[in-house]
JSON list of C-alpha atoms in Angstrom, two decimals:
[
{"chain": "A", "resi": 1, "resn": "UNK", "atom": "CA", "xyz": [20.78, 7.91, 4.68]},
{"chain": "A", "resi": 2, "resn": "UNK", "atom": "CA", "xyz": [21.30, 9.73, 7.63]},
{"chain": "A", "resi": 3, "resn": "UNK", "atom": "CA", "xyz": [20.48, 7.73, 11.27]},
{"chain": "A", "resi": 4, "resn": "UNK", "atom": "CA", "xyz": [17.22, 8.99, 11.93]},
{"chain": "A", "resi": 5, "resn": "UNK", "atom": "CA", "xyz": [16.36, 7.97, 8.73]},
{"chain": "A", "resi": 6, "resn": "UNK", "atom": "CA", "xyz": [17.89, 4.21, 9.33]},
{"chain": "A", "resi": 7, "resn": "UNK", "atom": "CA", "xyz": [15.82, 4.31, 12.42]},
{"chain": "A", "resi": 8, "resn": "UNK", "atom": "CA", "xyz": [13.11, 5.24, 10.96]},
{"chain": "A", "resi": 9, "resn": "UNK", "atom": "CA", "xyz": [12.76, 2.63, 8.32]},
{"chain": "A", "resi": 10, "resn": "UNK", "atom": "CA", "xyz": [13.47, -0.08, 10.67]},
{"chain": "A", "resi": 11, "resn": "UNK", "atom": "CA", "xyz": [10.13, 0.91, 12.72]},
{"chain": "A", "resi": 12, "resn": "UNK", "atom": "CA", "xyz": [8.35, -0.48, 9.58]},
{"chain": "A", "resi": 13, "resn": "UNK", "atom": "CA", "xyz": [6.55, -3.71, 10.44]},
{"chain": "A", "resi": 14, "resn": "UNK", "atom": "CA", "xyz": [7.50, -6.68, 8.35]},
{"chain": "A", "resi": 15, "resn": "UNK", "atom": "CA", "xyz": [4.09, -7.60, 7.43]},
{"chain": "A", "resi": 16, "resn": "UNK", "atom": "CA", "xyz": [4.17, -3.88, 6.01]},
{"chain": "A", "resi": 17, "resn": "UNK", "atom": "CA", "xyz": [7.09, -4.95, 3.17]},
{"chain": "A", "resi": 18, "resn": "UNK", "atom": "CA", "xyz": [5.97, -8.39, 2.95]},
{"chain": "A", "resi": 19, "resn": "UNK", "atom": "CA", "xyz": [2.13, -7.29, 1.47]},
{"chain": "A", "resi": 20, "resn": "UNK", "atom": "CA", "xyz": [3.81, -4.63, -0.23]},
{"chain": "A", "resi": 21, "resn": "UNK", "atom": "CA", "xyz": [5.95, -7.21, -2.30]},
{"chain": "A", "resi": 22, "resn": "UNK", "atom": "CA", "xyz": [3.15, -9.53, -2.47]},
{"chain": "A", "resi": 23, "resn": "UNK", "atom": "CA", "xyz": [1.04, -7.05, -4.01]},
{"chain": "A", "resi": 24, "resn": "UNK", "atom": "CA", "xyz": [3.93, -5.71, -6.20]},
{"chain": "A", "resi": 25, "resn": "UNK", "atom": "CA", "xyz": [4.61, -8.70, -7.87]},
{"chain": "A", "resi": 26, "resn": "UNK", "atom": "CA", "xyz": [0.65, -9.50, -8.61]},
{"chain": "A", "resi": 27, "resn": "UNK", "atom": "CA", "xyz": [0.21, -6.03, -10.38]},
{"chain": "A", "resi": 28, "resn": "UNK", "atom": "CA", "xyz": [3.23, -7.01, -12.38]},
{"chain": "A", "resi": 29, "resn": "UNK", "atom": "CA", "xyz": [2.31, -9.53, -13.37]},
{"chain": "A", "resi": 30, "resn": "UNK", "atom": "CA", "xyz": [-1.54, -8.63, -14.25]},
{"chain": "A", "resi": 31, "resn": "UNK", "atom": "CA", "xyz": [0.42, -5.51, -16.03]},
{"chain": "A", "resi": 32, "resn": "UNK", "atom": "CA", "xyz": [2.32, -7.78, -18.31]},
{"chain": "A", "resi": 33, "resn": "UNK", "atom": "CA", "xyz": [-1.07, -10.04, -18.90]},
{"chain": "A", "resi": 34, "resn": "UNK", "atom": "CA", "xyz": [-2.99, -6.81, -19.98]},
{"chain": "A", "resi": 35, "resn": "UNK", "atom": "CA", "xyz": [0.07, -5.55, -22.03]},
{"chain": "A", "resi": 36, "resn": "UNK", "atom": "CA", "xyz": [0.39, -9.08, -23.74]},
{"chain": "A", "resi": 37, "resn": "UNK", "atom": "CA", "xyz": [-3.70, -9.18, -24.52]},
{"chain": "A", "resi": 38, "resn": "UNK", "atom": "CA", "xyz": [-4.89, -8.32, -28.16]},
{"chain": "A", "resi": 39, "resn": "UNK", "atom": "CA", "xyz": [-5.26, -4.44, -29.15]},
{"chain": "A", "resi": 40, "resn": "UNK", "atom": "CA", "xyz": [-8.87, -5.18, -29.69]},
{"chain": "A", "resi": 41, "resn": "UNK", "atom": "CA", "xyz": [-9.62, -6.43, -25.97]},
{"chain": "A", "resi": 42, "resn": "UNK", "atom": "CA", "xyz": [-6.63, -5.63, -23.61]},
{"chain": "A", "resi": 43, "resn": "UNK", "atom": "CA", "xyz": [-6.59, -1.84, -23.68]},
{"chain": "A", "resi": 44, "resn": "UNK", "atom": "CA", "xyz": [-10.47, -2.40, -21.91]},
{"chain": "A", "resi": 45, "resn": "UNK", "atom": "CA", "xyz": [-10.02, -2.30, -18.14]},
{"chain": "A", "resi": 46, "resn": "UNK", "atom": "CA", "xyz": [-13.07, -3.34, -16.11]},
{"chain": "A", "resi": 47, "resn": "UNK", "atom": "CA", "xyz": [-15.02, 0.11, -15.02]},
{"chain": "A", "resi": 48, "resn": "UNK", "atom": "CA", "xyz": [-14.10, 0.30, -11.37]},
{"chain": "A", "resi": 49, "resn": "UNK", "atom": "CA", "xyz": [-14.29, 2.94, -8.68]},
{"chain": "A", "resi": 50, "resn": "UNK", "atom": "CA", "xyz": [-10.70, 2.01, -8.42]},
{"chain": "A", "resi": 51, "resn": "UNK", "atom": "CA", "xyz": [-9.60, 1.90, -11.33]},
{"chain": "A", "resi": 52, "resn": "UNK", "atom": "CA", "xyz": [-7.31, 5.35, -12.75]},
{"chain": "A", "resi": 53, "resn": "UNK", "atom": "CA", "xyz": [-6.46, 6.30, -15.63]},
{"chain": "A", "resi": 54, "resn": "UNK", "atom": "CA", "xyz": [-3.09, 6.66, -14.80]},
{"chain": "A", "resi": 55, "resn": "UNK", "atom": "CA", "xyz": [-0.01, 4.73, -13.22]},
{"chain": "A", "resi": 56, "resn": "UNK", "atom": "CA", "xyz": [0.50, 6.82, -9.40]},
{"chain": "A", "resi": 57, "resn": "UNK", "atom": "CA", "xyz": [4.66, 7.98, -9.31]},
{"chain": "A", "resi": 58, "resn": "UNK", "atom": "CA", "xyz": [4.34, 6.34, -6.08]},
{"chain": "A", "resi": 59, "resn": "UNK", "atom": "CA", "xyz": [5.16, 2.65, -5.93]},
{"chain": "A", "resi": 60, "resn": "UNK", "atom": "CA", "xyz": [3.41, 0.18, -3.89]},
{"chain": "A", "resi": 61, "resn": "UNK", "atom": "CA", "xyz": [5.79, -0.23, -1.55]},
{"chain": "A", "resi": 62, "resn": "UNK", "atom": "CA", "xyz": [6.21, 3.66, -0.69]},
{"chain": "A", "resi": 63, "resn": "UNK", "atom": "CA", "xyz": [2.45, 3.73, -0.66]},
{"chain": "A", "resi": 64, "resn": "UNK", "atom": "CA", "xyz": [2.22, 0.90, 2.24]},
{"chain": "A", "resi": 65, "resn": "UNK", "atom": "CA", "xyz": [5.08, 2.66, 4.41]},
{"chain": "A", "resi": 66, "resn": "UNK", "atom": "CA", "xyz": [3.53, 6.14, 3.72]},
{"chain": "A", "resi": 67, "resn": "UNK", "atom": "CA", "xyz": [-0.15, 5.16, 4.87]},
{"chain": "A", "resi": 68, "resn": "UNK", "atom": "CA", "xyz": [1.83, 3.26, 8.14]},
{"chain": "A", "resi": 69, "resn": "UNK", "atom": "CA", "xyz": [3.78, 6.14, 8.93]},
{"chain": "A", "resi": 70, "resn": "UNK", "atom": "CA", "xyz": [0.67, 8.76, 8.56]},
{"chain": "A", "resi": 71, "resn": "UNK", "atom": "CA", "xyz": [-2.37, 6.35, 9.76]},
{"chain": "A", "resi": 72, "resn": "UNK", "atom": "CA", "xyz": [-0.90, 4.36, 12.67]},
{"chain": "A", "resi": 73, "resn": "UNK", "atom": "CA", "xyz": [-2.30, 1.76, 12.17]},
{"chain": "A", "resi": 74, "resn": "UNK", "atom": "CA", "xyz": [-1.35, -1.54, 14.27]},
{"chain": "A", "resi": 75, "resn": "UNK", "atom": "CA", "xyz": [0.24, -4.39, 12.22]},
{"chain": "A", "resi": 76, "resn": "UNK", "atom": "CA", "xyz": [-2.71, -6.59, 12.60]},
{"chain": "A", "resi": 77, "resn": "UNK", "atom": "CA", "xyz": [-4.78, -4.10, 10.77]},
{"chain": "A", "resi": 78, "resn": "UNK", "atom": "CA", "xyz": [-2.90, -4.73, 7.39]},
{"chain": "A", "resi": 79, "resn": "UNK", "atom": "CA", "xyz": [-3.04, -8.59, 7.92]},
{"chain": "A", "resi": 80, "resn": "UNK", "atom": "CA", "xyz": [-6.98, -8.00, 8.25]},
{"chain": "A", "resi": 81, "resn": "UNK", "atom": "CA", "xyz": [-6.41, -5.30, 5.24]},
{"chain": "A", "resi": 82, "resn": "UNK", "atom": "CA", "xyz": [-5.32, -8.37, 3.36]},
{"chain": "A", "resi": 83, "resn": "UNK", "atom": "CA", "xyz": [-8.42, -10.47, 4.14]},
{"chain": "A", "resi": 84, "resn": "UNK", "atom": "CA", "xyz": [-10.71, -7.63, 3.17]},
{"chain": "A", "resi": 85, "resn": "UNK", "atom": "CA", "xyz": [-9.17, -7.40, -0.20]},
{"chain": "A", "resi": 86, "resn": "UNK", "atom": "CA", "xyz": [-9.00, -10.96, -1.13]},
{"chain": "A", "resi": 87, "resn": "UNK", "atom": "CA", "xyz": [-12.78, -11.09, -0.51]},
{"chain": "A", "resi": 88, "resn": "UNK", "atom": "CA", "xyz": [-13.34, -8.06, -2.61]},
{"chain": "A", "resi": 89, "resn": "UNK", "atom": "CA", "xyz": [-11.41, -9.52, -5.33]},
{"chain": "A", "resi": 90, "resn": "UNK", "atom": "CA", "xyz": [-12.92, -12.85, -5.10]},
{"chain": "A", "resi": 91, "resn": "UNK", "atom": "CA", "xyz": [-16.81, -11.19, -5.11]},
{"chain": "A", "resi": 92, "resn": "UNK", "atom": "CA", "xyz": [-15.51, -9.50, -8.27]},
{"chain": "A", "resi": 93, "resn": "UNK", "atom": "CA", "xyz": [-13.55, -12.18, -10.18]},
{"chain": "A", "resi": 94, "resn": "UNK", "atom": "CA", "xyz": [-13.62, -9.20, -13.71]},
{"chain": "A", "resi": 95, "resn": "UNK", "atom": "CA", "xyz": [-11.32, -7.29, -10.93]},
{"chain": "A", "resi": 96, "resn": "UNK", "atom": "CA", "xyz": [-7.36, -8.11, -11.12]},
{"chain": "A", "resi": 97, "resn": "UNK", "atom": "CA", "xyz": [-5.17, -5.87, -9.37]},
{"chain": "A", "resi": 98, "resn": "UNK", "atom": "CA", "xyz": [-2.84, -3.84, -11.23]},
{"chain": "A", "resi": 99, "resn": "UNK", "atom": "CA", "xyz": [-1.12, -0.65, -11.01]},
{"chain": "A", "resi": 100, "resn": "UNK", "atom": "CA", "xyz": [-3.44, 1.49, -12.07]},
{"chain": "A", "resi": 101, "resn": "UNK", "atom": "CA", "xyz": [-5.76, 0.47, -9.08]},
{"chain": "A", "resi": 102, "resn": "UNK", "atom": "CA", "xyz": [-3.61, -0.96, -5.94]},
{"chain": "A", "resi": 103, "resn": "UNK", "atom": "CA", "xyz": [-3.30, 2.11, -4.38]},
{"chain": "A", "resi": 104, "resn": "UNK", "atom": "CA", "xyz": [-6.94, 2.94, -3.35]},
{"chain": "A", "resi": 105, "resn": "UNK", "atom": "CA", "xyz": [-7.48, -0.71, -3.31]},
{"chain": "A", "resi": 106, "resn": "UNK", "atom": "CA", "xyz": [-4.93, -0.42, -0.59]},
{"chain": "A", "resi": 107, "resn": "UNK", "atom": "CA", "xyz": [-6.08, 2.68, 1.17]},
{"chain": "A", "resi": 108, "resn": "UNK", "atom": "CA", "xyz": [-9.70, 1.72, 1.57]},
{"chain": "A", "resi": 109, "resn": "UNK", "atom": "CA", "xyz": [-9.12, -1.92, 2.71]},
{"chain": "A", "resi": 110, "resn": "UNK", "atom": "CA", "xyz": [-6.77, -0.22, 5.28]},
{"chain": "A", "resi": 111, "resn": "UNK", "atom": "CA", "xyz": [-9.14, 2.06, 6.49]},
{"chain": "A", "resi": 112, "resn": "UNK", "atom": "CA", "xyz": [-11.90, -0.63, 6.62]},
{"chain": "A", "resi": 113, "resn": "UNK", "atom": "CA", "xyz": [-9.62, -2.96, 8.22]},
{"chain": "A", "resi": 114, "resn": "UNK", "atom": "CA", "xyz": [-8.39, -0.42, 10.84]},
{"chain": "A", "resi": 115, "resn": "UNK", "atom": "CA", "xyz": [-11.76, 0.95, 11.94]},
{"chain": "A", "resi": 116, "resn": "UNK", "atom": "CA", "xyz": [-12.89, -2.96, 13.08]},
{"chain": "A", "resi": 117, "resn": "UNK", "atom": "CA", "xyz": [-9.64, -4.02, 14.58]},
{"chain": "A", "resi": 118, "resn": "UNK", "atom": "CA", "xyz": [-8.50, -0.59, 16.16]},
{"chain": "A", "resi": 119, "resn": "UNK", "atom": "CA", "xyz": [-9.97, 1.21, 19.01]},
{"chain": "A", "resi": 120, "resn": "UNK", "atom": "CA", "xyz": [-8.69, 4.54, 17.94]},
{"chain": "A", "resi": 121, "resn": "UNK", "atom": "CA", "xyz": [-8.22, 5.67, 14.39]},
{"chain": "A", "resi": 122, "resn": "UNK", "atom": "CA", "xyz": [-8.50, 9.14, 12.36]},
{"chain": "A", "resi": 123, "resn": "UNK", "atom": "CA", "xyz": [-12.04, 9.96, 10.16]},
{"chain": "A", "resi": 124, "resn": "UNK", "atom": "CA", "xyz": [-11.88, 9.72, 6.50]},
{"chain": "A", "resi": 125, "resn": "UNK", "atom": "CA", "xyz": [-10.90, 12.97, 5.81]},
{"chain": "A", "resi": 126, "resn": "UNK", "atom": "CA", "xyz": [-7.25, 12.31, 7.39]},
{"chain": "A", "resi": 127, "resn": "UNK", "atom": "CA", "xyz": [-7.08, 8.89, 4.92]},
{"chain": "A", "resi": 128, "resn": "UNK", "atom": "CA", "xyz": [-8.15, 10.93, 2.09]},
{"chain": "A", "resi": 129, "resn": "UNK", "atom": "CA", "xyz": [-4.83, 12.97, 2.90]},
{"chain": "A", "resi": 130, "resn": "UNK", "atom": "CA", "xyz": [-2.97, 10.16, 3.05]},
{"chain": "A", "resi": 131, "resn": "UNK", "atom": "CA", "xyz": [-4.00, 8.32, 0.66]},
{"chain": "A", "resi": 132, "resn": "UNK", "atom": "CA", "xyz": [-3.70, 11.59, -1.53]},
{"chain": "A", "resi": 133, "resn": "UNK", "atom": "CA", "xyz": [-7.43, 11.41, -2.96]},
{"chain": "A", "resi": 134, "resn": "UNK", "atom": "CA", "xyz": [-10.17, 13.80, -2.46]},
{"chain": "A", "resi": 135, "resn": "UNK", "atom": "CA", "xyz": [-12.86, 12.49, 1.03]},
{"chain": "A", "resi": 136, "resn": "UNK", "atom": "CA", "xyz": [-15.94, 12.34, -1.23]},
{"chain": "A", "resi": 137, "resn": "UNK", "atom": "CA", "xyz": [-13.92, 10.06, -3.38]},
{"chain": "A", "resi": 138, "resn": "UNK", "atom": "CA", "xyz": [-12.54, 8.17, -0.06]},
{"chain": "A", "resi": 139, "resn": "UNK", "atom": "CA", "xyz": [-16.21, 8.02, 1.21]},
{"chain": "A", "resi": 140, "resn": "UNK", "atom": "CA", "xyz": [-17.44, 6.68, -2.35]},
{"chain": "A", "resi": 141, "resn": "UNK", "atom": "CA", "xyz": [-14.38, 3.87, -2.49]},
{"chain": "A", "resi": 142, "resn": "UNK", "atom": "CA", "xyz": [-15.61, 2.67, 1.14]},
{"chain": "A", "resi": 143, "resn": "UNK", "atom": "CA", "xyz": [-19.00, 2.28, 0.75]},
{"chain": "A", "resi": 144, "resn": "UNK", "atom": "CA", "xyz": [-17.89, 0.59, -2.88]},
{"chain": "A", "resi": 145, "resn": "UNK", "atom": "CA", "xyz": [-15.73, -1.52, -0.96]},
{"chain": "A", "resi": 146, "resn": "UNK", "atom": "CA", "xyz": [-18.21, -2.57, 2.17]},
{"chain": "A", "resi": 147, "resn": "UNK", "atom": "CA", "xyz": [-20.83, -3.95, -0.64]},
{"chain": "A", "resi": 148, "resn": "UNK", "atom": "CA", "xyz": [-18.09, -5.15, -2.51]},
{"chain": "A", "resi": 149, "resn": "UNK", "atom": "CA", "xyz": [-17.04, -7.87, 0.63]},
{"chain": "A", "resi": 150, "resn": "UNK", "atom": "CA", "xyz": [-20.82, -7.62, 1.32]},
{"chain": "A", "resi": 151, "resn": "UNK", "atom": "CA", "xyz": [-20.04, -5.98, 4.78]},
{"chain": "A", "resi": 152, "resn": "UNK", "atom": "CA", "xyz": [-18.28, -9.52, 6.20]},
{"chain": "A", "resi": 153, "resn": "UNK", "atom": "CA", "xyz": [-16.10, -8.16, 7.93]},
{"chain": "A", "resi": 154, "resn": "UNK", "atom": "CA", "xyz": [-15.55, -10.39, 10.76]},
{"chain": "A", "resi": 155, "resn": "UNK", "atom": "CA", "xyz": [-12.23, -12.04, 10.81]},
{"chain": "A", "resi": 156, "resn": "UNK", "atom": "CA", "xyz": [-12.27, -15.77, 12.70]},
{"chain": "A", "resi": 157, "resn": "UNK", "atom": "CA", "xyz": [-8.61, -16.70, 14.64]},
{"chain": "A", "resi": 158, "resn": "UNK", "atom": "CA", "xyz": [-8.51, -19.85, 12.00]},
{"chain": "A", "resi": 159, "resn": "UNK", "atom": "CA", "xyz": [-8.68, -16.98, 9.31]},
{"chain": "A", "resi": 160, "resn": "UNK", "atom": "CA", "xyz": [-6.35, -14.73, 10.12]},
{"chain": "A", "resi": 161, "resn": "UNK", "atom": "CA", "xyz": [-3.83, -17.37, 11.61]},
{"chain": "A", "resi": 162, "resn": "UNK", "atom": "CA", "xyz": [-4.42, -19.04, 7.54]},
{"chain": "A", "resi": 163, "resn": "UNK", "atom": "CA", "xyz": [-3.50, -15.47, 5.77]},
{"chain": "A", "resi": 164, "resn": "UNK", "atom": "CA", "xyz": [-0.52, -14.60, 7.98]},
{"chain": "A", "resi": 165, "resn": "UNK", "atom": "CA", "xyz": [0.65, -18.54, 7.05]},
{"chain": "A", "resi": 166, "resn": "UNK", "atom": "CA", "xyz": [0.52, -16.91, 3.11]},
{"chain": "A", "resi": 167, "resn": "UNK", "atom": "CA", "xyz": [2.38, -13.63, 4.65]},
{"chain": "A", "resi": 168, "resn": "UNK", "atom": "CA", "xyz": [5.30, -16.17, 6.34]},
{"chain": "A", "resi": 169, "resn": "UNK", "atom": "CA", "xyz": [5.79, -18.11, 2.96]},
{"chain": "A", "resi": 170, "resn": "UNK", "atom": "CA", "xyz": [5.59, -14.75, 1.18]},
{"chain": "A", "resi": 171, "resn": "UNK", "atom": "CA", "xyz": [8.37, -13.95, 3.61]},
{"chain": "A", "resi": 172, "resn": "UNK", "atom": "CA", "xyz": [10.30, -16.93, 3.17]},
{"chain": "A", "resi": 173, "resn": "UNK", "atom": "CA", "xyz": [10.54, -16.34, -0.50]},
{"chain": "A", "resi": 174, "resn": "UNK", "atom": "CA", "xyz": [12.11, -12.83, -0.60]},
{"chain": "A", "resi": 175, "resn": "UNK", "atom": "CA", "xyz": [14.42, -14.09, 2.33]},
{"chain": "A", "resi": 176, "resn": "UNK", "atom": "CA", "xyz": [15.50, -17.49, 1.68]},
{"chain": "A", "resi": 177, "resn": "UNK", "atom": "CA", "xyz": [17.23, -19.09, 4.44]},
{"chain": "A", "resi": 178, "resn": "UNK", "atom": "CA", "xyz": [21.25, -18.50, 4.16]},
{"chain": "A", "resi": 179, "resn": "UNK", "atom": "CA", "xyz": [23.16, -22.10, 3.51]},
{"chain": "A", "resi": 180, "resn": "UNK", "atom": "CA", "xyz": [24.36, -23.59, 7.14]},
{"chain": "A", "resi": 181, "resn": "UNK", "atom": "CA", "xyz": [28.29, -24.23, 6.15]},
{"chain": "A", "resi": 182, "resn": "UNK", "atom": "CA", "xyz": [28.70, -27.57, 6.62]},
{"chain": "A", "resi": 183, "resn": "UNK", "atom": "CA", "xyz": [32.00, -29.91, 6.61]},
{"chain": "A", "resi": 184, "resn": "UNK", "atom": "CA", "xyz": [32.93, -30.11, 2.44]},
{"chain": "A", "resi": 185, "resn": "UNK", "atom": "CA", "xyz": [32.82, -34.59, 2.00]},
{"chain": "A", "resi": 186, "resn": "UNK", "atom": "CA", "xyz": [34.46, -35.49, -1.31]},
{"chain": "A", "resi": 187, "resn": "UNK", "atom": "CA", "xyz": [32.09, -37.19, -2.50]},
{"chain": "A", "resi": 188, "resn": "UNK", "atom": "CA", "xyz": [33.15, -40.04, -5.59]},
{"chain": "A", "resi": 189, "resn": "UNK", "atom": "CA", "xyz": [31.44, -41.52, -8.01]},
{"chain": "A", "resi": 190, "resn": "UNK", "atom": "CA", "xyz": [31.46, -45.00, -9.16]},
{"chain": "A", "resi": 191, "resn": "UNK", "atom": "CA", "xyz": [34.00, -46.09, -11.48]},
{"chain": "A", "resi": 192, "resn": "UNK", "atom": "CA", "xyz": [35.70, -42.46, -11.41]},
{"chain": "A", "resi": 193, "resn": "UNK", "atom": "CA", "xyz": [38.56, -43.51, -8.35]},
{"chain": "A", "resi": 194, "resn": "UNK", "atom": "CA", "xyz": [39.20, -47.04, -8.33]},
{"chain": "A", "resi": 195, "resn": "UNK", "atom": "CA", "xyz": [42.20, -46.73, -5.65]},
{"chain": "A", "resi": 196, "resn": "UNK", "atom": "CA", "xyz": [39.20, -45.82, -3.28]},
{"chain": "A", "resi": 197, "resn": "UNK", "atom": "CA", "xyz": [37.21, -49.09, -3.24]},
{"chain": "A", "resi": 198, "resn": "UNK", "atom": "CA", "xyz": [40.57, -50.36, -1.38]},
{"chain": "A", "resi": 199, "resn": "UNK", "atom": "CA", "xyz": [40.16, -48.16, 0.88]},
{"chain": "A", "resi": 200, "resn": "UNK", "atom": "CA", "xyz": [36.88, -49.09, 3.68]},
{"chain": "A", "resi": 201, "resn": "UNK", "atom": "CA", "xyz": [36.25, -45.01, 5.03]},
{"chain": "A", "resi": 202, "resn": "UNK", "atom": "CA", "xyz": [36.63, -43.89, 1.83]},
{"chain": "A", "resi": 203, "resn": "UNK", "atom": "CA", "xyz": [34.10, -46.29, 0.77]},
{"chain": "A", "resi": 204, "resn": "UNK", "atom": "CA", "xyz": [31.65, -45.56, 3.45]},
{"chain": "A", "resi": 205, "resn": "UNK", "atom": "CA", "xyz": [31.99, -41.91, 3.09]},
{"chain": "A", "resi": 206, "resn": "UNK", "atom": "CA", "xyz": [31.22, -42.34, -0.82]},
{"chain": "A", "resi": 207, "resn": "UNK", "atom": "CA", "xyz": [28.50, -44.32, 0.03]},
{"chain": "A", "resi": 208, "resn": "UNK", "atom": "CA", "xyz": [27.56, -41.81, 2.86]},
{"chain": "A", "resi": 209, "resn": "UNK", "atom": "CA", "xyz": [27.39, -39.13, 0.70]},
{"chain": "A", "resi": 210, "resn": "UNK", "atom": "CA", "xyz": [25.31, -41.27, -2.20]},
{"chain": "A", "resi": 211, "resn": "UNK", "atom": "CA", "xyz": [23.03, -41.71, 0.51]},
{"chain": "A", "resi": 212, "resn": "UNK", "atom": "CA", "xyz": [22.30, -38.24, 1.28]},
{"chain": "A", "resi": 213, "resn": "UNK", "atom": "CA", "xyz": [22.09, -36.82, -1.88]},
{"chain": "A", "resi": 214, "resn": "UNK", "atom": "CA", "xyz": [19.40, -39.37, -2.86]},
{"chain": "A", "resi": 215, "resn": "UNK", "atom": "CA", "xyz": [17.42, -38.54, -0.01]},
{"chain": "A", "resi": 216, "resn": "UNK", "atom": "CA", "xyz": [17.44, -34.53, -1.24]},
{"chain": "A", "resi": 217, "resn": "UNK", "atom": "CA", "xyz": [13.74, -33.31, -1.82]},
{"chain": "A", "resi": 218, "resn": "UNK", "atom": "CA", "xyz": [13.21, -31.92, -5.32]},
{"chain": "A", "resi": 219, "resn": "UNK", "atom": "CA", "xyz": [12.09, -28.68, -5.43]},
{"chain": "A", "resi": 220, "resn": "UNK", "atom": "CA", "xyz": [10.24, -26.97, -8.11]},
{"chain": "A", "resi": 221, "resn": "UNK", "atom": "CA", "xyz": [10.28, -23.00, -8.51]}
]
C-alpha cells in the first residue's frame, strides 16, 4: 500500500467501519438463518424493491467507504443513515437484512439521511453512480424507502445520542481494550503452601489476591 493510499484510508470516519461491521455481521448471520431454513420455505425471500437476485462482488464494508469517498457525506449523516434504516426495518418486520439487499438498503438510507442533515449534497443521479444502480431505480428505492419510515425523518438529540451509544459498544467489541500490565502477585491457594501461613505478608497478599479475584464481574459473551 503505497502512502497516499495509507492516507487515504485513514480519512475514513470510524463510524464509517463501525456500521459497516455492524451491518456485516447481521447479513451473516440472516445469510446463515436463510441457508439453515427448510428447502420448502427458505429459498423464498420477501419481494422487496431491495431485494437482488444476486450477492454484489462488493462487500459491505467497500460499499460504505466507496459511497464516503464519492458522496461526501459528513459523519453524522451515516449515524442518521442508521436511524433511518432501523425504522424501515422495524415498519417491515418480513424484512431482514442480508446480502443480497444491504447495499441499496445502504445507499438510499444514505442519501435520505444526507439530504436532511446536509446543507449541500449531489441529486440522485450522482448516488445512482455511486451506488452503481440505474436513477429510475435510485428514485423508485427512495420513494420506497420515505413510505417505508413513513417520512419520520426527524432525528431528536436523545435519539441520535441513543444510536451512536449502540455505534460506541459496536466499537468496543471489535476493539477490546488492551490488558493494563499490572505487577504479577503469586497468588496461593489454601492448603497448596503450608510454609506460607507462617509467614504474615505472604498471608495478606494470598488473602489480597482472594479478595480481588472474588470481586471480578462475570462476563457473558
Amino acid at each position: 500500500m503505497t502512502t497516499g493510499e495509507v492516507v487515504e484510508a485513514a480519512a475514513v470516519p470510524r463510524v464509517v467501519s463501525i456500521l459497516s461491521a455492524l451491518l456485516q455481521r447481521v447479513a451473516e448471520r440472516n445469510d446463515a438463518a436463510a441457508e439453515g431454513a427448510l428447502p420448502a420455505e427458505g429459498r423464498r425471500r420477501p419481494v422487496s424493491a431491495f431485494q437482488g437476485l444476486t450477492k454484489p462482488a462488493i462487500s459491505i464494508g467497500g460499499y460504505l467507504e466507496r459511497i464516503f469517498r464519492f458522496a461526501s457525506c459528513s459523519p453524522s449523516c451515516y449515524v442518521v443513515a442508521y436511524i433511518y434504516l432501523d425504522r424501515f426495518l422495524r415498519r417491515r418486520p418480513a424484512l431482514a437484512v442480508d446480502s443480497f439487499n444491504v447495499h441499496r438498503l445502504l445507499i438510499t438510507s444514505v442519501l435520505t439521511a444526507v439530504k436532511f442533515v446536509d446543507d449541500i449534497c449531489y441529486n440522485n443521479a450522482y448516488f445512482a453512480r455511486v451506488g452503481g444502480i440505474s436513477l429510475v431505480e435510485m428514485n423508485y428505492l427512495e420513494v420506497d424507502f420515505l413510505f417505508g419510515i413513513a417520512f419520520d425523518l426527524n432525528v431528536t438529540p436523545a435519539a441520535f445520542a441513543s444510536y451512536c451509544s449502540v455505534l460506541q459498544s459496536e466499537m468496543a467489541y471489535l476493539d477490546p481494550p488492551a490488558p493494563v500490565d499490572a505487577p504479577r502477585l503469586h497468588c496461593y491457594s489454601a492448603g497448596t503452601s503450608d510454609h506460607h501461613h507462617d509467614d504474615p505478608a505472604a498471608a495478606a497478599t494470598a488473602a489480597g489476591c482472594r479478595r480481588h479475584s472474588q470481586q471480578q464481574p462475570q462476563l457473558t459473551v
